[in-house]
Coordinates of C-alpha atoms and ligand atoms in Angstrom, one line a residue:
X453 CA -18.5 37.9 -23.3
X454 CA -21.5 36.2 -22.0
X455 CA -20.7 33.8 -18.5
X456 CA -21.3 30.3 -19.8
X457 CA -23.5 28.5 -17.0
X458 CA -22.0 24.9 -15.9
X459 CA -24.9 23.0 -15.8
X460 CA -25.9 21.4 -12.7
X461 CA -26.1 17.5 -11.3
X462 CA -28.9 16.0 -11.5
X463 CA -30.8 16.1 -8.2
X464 CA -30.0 13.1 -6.1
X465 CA -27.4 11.4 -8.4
X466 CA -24.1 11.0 -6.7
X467 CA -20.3 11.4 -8.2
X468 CA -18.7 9.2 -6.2
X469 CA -14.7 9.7 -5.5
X470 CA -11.7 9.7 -3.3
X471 CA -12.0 7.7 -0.4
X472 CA -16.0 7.8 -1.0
X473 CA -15.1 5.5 -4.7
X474 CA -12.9 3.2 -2.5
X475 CA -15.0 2.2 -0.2
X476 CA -18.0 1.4 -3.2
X477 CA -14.9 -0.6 -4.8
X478 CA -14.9 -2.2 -1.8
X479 CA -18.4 -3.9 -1.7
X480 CA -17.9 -4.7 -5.0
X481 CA -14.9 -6.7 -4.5
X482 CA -15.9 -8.4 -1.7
X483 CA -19.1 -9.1 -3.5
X484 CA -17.7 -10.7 -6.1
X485 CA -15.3 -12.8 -3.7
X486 CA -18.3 -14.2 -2.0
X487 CA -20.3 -15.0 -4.9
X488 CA -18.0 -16.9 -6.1
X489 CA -17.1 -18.9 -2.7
X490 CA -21.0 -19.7 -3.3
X491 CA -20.9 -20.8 -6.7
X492 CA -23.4 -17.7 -8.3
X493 CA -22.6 -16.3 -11.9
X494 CA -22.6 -12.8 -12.7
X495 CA -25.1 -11.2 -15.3
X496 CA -25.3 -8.0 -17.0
X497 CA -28.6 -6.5 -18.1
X498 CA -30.0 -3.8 -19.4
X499 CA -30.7 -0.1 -17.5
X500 CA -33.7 -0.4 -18.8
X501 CA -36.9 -2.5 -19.6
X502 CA -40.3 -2.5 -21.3
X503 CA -42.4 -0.4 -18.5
X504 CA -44.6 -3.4 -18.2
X505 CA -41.7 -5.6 -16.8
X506 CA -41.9 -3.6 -13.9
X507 CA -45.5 -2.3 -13.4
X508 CA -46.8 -6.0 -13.5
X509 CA -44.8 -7.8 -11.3
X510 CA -43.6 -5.0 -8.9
X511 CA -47.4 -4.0 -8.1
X512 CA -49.3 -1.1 -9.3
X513 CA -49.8 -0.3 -5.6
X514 CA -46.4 0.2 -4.5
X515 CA -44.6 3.1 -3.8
X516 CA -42.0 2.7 -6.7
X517 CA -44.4 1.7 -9.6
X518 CA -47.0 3.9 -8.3
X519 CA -44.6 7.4 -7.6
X520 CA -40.7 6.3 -8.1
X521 CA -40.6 5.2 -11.4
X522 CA -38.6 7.0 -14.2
X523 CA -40.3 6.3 -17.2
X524 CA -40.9 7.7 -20.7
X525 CA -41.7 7.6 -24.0
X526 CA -38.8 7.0 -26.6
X527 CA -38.7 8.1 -30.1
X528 CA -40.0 5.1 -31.5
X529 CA -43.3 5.6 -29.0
X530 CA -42.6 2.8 -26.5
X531 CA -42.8 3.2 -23.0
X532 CA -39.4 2.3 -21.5
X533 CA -38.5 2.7 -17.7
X534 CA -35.0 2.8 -15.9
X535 CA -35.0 -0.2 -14.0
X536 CA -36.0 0.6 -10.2
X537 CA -34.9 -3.3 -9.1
X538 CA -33.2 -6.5 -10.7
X539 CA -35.4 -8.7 -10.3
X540 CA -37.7 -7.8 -12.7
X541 CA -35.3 -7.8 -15.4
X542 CA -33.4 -10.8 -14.4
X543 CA -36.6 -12.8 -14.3
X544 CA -37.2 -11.1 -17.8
X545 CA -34.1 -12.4 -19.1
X546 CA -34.5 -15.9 -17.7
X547 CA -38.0 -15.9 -19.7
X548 CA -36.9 -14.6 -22.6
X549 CA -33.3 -15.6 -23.2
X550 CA -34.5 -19.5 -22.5
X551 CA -32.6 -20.0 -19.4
X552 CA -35.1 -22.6 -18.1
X553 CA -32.3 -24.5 -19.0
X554 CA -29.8 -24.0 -16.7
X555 CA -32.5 -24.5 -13.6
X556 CA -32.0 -24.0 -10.2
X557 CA -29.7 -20.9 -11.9
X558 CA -28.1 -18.5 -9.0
X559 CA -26.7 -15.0 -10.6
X560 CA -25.5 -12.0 -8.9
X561 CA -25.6 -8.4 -10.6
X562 CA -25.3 -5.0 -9.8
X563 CA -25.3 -1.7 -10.9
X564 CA -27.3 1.2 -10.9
X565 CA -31.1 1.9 -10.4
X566 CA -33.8 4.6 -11.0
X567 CA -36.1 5.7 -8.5
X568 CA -37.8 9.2 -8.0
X569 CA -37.4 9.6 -4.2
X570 CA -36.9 12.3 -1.7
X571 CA -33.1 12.5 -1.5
X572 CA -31.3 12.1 1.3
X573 CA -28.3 11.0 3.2
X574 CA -28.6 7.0 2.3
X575 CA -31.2 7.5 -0.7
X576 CA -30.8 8.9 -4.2
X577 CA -32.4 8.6 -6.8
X578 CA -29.9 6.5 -9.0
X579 CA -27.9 4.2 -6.4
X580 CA -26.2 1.4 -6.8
X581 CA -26.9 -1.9 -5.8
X582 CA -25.7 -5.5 -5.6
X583 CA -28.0 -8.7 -6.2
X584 CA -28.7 -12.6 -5.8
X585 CA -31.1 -14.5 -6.9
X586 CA -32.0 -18.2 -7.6
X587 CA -34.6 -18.4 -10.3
X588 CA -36.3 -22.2 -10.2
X589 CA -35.1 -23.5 -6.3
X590 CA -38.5 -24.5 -4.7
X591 CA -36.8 -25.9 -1.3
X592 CA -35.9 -23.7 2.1
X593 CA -32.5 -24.8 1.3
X594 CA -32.0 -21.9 -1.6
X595 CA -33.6 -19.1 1.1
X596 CA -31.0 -20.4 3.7
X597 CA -28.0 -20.3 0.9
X598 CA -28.9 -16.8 -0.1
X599 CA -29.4 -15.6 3.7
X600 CA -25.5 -17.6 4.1
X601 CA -24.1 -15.3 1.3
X602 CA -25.3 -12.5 2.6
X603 CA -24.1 -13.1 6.4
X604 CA -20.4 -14.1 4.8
X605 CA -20.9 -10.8 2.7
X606 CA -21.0 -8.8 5.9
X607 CA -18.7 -10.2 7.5
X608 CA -16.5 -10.3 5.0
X609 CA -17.1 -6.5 4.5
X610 CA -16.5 -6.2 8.3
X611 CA -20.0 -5.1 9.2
X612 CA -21.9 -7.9 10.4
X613 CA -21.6 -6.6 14.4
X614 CA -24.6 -4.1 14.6
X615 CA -26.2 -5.3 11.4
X616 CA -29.4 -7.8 12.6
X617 CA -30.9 -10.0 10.5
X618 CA -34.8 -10.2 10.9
X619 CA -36.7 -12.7 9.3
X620 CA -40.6 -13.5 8.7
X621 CA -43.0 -15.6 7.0
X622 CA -45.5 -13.9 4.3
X623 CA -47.0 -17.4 3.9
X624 CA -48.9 -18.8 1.1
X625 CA -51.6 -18.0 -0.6
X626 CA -54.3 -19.3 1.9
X627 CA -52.4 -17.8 4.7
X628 CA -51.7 -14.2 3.0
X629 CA -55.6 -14.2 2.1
X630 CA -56.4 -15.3 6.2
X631 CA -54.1 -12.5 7.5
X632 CA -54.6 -9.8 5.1
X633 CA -58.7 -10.2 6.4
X634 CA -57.0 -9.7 9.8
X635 CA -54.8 -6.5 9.1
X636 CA -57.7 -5.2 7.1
X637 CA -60.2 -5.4 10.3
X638 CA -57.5 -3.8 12.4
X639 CA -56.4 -1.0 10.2
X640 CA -60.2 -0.1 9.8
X641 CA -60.5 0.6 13.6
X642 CA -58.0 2.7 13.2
X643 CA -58.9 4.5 10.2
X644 CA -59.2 7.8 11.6
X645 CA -55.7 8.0 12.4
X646 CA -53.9 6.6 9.2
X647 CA -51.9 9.0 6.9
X648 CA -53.7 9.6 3.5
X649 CA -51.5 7.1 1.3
X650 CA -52.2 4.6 4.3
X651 CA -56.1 5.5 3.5
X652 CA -55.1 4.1 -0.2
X653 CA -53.6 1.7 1.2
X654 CA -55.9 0.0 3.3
X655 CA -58.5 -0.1 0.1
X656 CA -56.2 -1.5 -2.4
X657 CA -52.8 -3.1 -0.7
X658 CA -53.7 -3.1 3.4
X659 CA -49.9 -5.0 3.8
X660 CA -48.3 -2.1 2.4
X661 CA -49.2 -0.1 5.8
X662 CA -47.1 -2.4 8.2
X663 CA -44.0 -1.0 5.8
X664 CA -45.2 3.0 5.7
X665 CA -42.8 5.4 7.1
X666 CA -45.1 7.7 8.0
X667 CA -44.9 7.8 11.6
X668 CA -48.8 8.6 12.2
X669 CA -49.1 5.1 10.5
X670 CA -46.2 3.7 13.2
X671 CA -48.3 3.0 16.3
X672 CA -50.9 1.3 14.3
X673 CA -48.9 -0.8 12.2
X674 CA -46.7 -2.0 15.0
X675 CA -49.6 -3.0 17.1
X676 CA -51.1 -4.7 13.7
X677 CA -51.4 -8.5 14.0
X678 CA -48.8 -11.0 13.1
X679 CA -49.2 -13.7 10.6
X680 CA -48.6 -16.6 13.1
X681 CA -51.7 -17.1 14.3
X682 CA -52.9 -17.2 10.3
X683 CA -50.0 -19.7 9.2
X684 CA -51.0 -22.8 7.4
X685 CA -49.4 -25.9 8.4
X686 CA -46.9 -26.0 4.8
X687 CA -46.2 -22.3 5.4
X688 CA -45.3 -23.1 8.8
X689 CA -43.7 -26.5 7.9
X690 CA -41.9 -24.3 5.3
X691 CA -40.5 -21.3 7.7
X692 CA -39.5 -23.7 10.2
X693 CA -37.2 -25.3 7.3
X694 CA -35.4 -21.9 6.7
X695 CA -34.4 -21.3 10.3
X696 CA -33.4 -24.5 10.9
X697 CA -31.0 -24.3 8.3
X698 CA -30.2 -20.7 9.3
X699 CA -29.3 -22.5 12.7
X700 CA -27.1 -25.0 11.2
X701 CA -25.3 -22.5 9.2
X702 CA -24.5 -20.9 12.0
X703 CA -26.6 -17.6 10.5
X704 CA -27.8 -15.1 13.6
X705 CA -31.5 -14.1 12.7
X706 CA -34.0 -12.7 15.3
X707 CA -38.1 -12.6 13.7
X708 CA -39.7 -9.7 13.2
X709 CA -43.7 -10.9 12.3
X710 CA -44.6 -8.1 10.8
X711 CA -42.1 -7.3 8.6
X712 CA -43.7 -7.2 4.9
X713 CA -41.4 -6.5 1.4
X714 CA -42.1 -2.9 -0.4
X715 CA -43.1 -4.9 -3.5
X716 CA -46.1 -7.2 -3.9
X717 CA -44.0 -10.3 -5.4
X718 CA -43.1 -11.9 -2.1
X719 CA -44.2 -15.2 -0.5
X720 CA -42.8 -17.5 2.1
X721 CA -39.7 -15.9 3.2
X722 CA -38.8 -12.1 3.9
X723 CA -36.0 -11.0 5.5
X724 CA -34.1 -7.8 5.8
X725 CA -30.6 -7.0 7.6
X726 CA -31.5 -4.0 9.7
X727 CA -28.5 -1.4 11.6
X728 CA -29.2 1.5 13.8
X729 CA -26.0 3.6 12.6
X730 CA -27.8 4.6 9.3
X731 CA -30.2 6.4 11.2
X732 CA -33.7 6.6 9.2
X733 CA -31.8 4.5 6.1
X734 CA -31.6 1.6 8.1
X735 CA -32.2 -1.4 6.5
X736 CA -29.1 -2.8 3.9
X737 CA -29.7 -5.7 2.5
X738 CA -33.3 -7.0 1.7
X739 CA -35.3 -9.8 0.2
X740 CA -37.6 -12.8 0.2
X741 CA -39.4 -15.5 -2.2
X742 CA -40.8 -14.2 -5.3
X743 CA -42.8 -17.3 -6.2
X744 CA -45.3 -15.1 -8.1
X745 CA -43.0 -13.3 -10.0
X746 CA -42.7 -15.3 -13.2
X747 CA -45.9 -15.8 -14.1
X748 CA -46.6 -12.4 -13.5
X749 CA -44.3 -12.1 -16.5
X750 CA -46.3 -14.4 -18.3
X751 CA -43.9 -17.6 -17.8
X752 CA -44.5 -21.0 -16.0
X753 CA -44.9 -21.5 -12.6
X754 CA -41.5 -20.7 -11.2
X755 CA -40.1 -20.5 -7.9
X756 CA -37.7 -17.8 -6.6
X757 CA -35.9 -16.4 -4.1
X758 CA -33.3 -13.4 -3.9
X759 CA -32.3 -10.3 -2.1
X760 CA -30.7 -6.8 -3.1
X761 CA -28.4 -4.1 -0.7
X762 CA -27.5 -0.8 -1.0
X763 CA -23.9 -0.6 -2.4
X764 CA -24.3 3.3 -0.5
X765 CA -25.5 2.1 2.4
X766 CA -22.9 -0.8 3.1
X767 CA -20.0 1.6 1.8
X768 CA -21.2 4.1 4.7
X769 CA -20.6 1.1 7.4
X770 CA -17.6 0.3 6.8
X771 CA -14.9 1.7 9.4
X772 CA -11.4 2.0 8.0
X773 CA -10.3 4.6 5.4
X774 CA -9.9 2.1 2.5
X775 CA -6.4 2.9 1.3
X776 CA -5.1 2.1 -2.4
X777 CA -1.1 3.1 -2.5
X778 CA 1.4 2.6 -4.7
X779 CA 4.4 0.0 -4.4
X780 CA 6.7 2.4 -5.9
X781 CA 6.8 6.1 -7.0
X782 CA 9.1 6.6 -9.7
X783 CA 11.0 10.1 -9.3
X784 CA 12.5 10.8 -13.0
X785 CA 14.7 14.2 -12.5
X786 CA 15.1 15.6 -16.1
X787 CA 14.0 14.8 -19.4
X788 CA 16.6 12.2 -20.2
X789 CA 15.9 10.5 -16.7
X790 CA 12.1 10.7 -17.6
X791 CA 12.7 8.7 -20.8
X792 CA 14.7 6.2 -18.8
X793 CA 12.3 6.2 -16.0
X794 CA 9.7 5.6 -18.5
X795 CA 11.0 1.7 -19.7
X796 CA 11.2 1.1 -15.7
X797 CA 7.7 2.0 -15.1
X798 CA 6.3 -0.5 -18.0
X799 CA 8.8 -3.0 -16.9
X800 CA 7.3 -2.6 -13.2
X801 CA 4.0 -2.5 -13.9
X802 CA 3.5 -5.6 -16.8
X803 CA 4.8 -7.7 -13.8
X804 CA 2.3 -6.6 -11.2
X805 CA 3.6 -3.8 -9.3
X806 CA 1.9 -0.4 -9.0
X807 CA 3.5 2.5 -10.1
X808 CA 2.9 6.0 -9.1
X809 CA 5.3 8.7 -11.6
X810 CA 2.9 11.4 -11.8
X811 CA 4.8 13.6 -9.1
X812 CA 5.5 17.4 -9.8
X813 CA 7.7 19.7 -8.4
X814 CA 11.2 19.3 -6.9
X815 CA 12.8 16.3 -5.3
X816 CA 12.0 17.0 -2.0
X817 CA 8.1 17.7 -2.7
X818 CA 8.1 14.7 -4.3
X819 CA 9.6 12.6 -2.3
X820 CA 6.8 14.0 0.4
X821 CA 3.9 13.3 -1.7
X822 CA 5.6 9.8 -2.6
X823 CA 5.3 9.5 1.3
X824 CA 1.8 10.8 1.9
X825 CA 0.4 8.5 -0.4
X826 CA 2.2 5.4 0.9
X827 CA 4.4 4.2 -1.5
X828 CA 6.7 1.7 -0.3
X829 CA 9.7 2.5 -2.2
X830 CA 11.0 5.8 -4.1
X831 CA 12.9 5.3 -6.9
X832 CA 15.0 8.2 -8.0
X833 CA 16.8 9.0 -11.1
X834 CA 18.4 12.1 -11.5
X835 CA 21.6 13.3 -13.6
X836 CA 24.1 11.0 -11.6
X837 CA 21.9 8.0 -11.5
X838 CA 22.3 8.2 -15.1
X839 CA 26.0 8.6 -15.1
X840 CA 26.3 5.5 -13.2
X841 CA 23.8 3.6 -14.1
X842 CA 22.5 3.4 -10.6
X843 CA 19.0 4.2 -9.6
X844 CA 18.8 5.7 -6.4
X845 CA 16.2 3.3 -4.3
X846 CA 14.6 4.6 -0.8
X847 CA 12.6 2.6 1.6
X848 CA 10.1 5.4 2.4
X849 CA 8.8 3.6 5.8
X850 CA 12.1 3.2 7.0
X851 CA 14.3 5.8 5.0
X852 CA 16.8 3.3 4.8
X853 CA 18.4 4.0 1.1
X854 CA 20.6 2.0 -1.1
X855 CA 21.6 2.1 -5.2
X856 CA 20.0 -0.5 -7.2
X857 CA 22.1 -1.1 -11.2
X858 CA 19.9 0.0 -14.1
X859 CA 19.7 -3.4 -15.6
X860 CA 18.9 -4.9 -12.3
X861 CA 16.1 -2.9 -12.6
X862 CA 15.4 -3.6 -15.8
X863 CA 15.8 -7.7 -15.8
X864 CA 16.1 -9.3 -12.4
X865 CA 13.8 -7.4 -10.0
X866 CA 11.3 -8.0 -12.8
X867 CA 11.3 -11.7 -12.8
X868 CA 12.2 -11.9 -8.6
X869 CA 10.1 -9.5 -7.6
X870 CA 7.3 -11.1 -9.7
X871 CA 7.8 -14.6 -8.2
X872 CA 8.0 -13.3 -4.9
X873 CA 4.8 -10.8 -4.5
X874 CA 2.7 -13.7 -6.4
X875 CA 3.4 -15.9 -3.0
X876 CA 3.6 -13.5 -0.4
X877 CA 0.7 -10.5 -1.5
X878 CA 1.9 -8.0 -3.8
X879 CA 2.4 -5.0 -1.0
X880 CA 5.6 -6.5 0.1
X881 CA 8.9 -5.9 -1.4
X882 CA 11.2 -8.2 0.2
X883 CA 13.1 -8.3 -3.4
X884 CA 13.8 -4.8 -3.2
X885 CA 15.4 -4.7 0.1
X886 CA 17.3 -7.7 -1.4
X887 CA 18.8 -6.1 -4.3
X888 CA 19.7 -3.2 -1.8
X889 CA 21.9 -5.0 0.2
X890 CA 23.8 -6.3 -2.6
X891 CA 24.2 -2.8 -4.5
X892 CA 27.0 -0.8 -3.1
X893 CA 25.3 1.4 -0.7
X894 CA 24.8 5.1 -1.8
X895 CA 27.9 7.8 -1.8
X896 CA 30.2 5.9 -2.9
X897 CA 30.1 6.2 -6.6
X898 CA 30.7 3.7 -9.1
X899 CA 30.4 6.3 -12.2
Ligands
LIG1899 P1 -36.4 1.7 1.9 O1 -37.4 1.1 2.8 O2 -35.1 2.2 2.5 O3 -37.0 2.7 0.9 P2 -36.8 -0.3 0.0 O4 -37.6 -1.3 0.7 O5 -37.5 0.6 -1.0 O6 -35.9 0.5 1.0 P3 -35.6 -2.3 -1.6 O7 -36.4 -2.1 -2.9 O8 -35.8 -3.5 -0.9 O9 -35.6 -1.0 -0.7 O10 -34.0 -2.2 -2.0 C1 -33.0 -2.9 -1.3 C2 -32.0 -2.0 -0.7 O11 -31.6 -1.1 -1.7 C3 -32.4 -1.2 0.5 O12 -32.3 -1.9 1.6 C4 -31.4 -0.1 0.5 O13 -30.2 -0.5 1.0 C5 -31.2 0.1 -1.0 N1 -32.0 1.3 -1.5 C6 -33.3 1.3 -1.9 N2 -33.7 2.5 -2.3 C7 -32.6 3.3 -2.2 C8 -32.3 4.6 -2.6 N3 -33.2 5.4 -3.1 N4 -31.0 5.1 -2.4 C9 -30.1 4.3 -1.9 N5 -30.3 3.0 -1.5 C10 -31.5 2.5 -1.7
LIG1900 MG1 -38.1 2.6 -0.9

């Protein structure tokens, strides 16, 4: 018989498990803990968009509209394109679902995203990310919310030691216009030594070279100019708002004046949480002010501000082993005893408590793999739990064992145990031990 040939991932997609899963679950959570300590709603939206929702407010020039963009043709002859970013679609959405309404909004998302990179250790080519935005905020004090949400995001997370946040100014119009002259004079002394997209760069986007990887284009970009000297007085007036309040919410930010966005959209504020521990993948979180943006799309005048991080990247900084375990594996010894164990388990678990009863092999195996994934408590019932009605319960930290009575399991643990784990987090079992010291204790048989 002809092999059948498993096909293959696709390359730089990720299937993310194990320990790898719990640590993405991880961000989530404590993304969506934060959010809600700052008073954001959650959207969904779609994968993907009209091609043009991207190409014209992202920048024809960029790397991602210009080379990373997945994007076809459907069946009905459109030209659709897995989204790269939110913003894009969230200002989309805002435009077209009539949100104007509901000004200054602030959403969070997250999800997956498209880009055709060069994959590596930190970069695929569908990742994950998590986003905030404020869509209609004109005042610093929306840039210095965001920038608090992300701080309290990464130190919620346990990752704000080694994580720097550096901040800059793209200015406004008048001053992007007075700088960009003086980046463009600088870059053209150096022309001989710029990289070939730098060369492309220079004619149609000269910004986009202070943010080139390309470490030919390094020296020159980090000895490039810094807007300061081409701020105008609002800008300024502006900038100075942001890190006051940065200040005053007690936010650590060092500024980096030449730090530019990899899309065209931003003005004002730009910021980007930086670590060394990623190695080349170094930068987390990112953002700035899109006041551009939304008229890009066609809309009014409409100010934003927002920022996007790596869901991989965070999930690689943080420390611990993130654990998920069990309260109780349930240890059924025989078909009848399965059954039985079976109205325990629903029982257990509609009032809150994690069940594990998946556990082959004999007692002893189980009772070790019951162990190695820290359960709390065993539960065992085998041929003479059943004659006595006694389940056979075993503290597995301490090995401390006792018998518990079938319909204690069954009605009173339920509603104590419940009560008790609500108040005190749902990893302890003091009701448990309880009903262990008032069952007779094991080997003397009641049956
Ligand atoms: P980089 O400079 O690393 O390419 P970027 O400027 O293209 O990043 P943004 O578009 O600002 O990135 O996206 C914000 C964040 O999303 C990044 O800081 C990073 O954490 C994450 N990110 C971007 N591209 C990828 C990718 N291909 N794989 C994994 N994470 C990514
Ligand atoms: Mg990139």
């Amino acid at each position: 018989m002809a092999r059948i040939e498993t096909p293959r991932p696709i390359r730089g997609t990720q299937d993310i498990f194990g320990d790898e899963q719990r640590r993405f679950a991880r961000v989530l959570e404590a993304f969506d803990h934060v959010r809600r300590l700052f008073a954001f709603q959650r959207v969904d939206l779609p994968v993907f968009e009209d091609t043009q929702v991207f190409a014209r407010s992202i920048g024809e020039t960029t790397d991602v509209v210009s080379k990373e963009m997945y994007t076809f043709e459907d069946r009905g002859g459109d030209s659709l394109t897995l989204r790269p970013e939110f913003t894009a679609g969230v200002c989309r959405a805002y435009l077209t679902q009539g949100w104007q309404h509901y000004t200054p909004l602030k959403l969070v998302t997250s999800g997956p995203l498209f880009r055709y990179e060069r994959p590596q250790k930190g970069r695929y080519r569908q990742f994950h990310q998590i986003d905030a935005e404020v869509i209609g905020a004109a005042e610093p004090a929306a840039d210095v919310e965001l920038l608090a949400f992300a701080d309290q995001l990464l130190h919620e997370l346990g990752i704000a030691d080694g994580v720097t946040l550096q901040l800059n100014t793209l200015g406004d119009a008048e001053t992007r216009d007075a700088w960009r002259t003086a980046l463009v004079a600088h870059f053209e002394r150096h022309r001989g030594e710029l990289s070939e997209d730098s060369l492309v760069r220079l004619d149609k986007n000269p910004m986009r070279i202070l943010d080139s990887k390309d470490p030919r284009d390094r020296p020159i970009a980090d000895a490039a100019p810094d807007i300061d000297a081409h701020l105008t007085s609002e800008a300024g007036a502006f900038f100075e708002k942001v890190t006051k309040g940065l200040d005053a919410a007690g936010v650590k930010w060092t500024r980096n004046g030449r730090l530019v966005r990899g899309l065209d959209y931003y003005r004002h504020t730009a910021f980007e949480f930086v670590t060394d521990r990623l190695g080349a993948q170094g930068t987390v979180l990112a953002g700035g002010r899109y006041d551009g943006l939304i008229e890009s799309l066609g809309g009014p005048a409409t100010p934003g501000v927002g920022w996007a991080a790596g869901i991989e990247r965070l999930a690689m900084l943080l420390e611990a082993r993130q654990s998920e375990v069990p309260d109780i594996a349930l240890i059924p010894v025989g078909e009848e005893a399965e059954r039985k164990a079976l109205g325990f388990a629903a029982g257990l678990r509609s009032c809150g408590v994690a069940v594990e009863m998946a556990y082959r092999g004999n007692l002893k195996k189980r009772l070790a793999r019951a162990n190695s994934a820290g359960a709390h408590y065993a539960i065992i019932v085998g041929e003479d739990e059943l004659k006595s009605e006694m389940a056979t319960v075993k503290c597995l930290a301490t090995g401390q064992q006792g018998r518990v009575a079938f319909h204690q399991l069954d009605e009173n643990i339920f509603a104590l145990t419940d009560a008790r784990w609500k108040m005190r987090g749902i990893n302890q079992l003091p009701a448990l031990k309880d009903f262990m010291s008032v069952a007779e204790p094991s080997g003397s048989d009641a049956g």
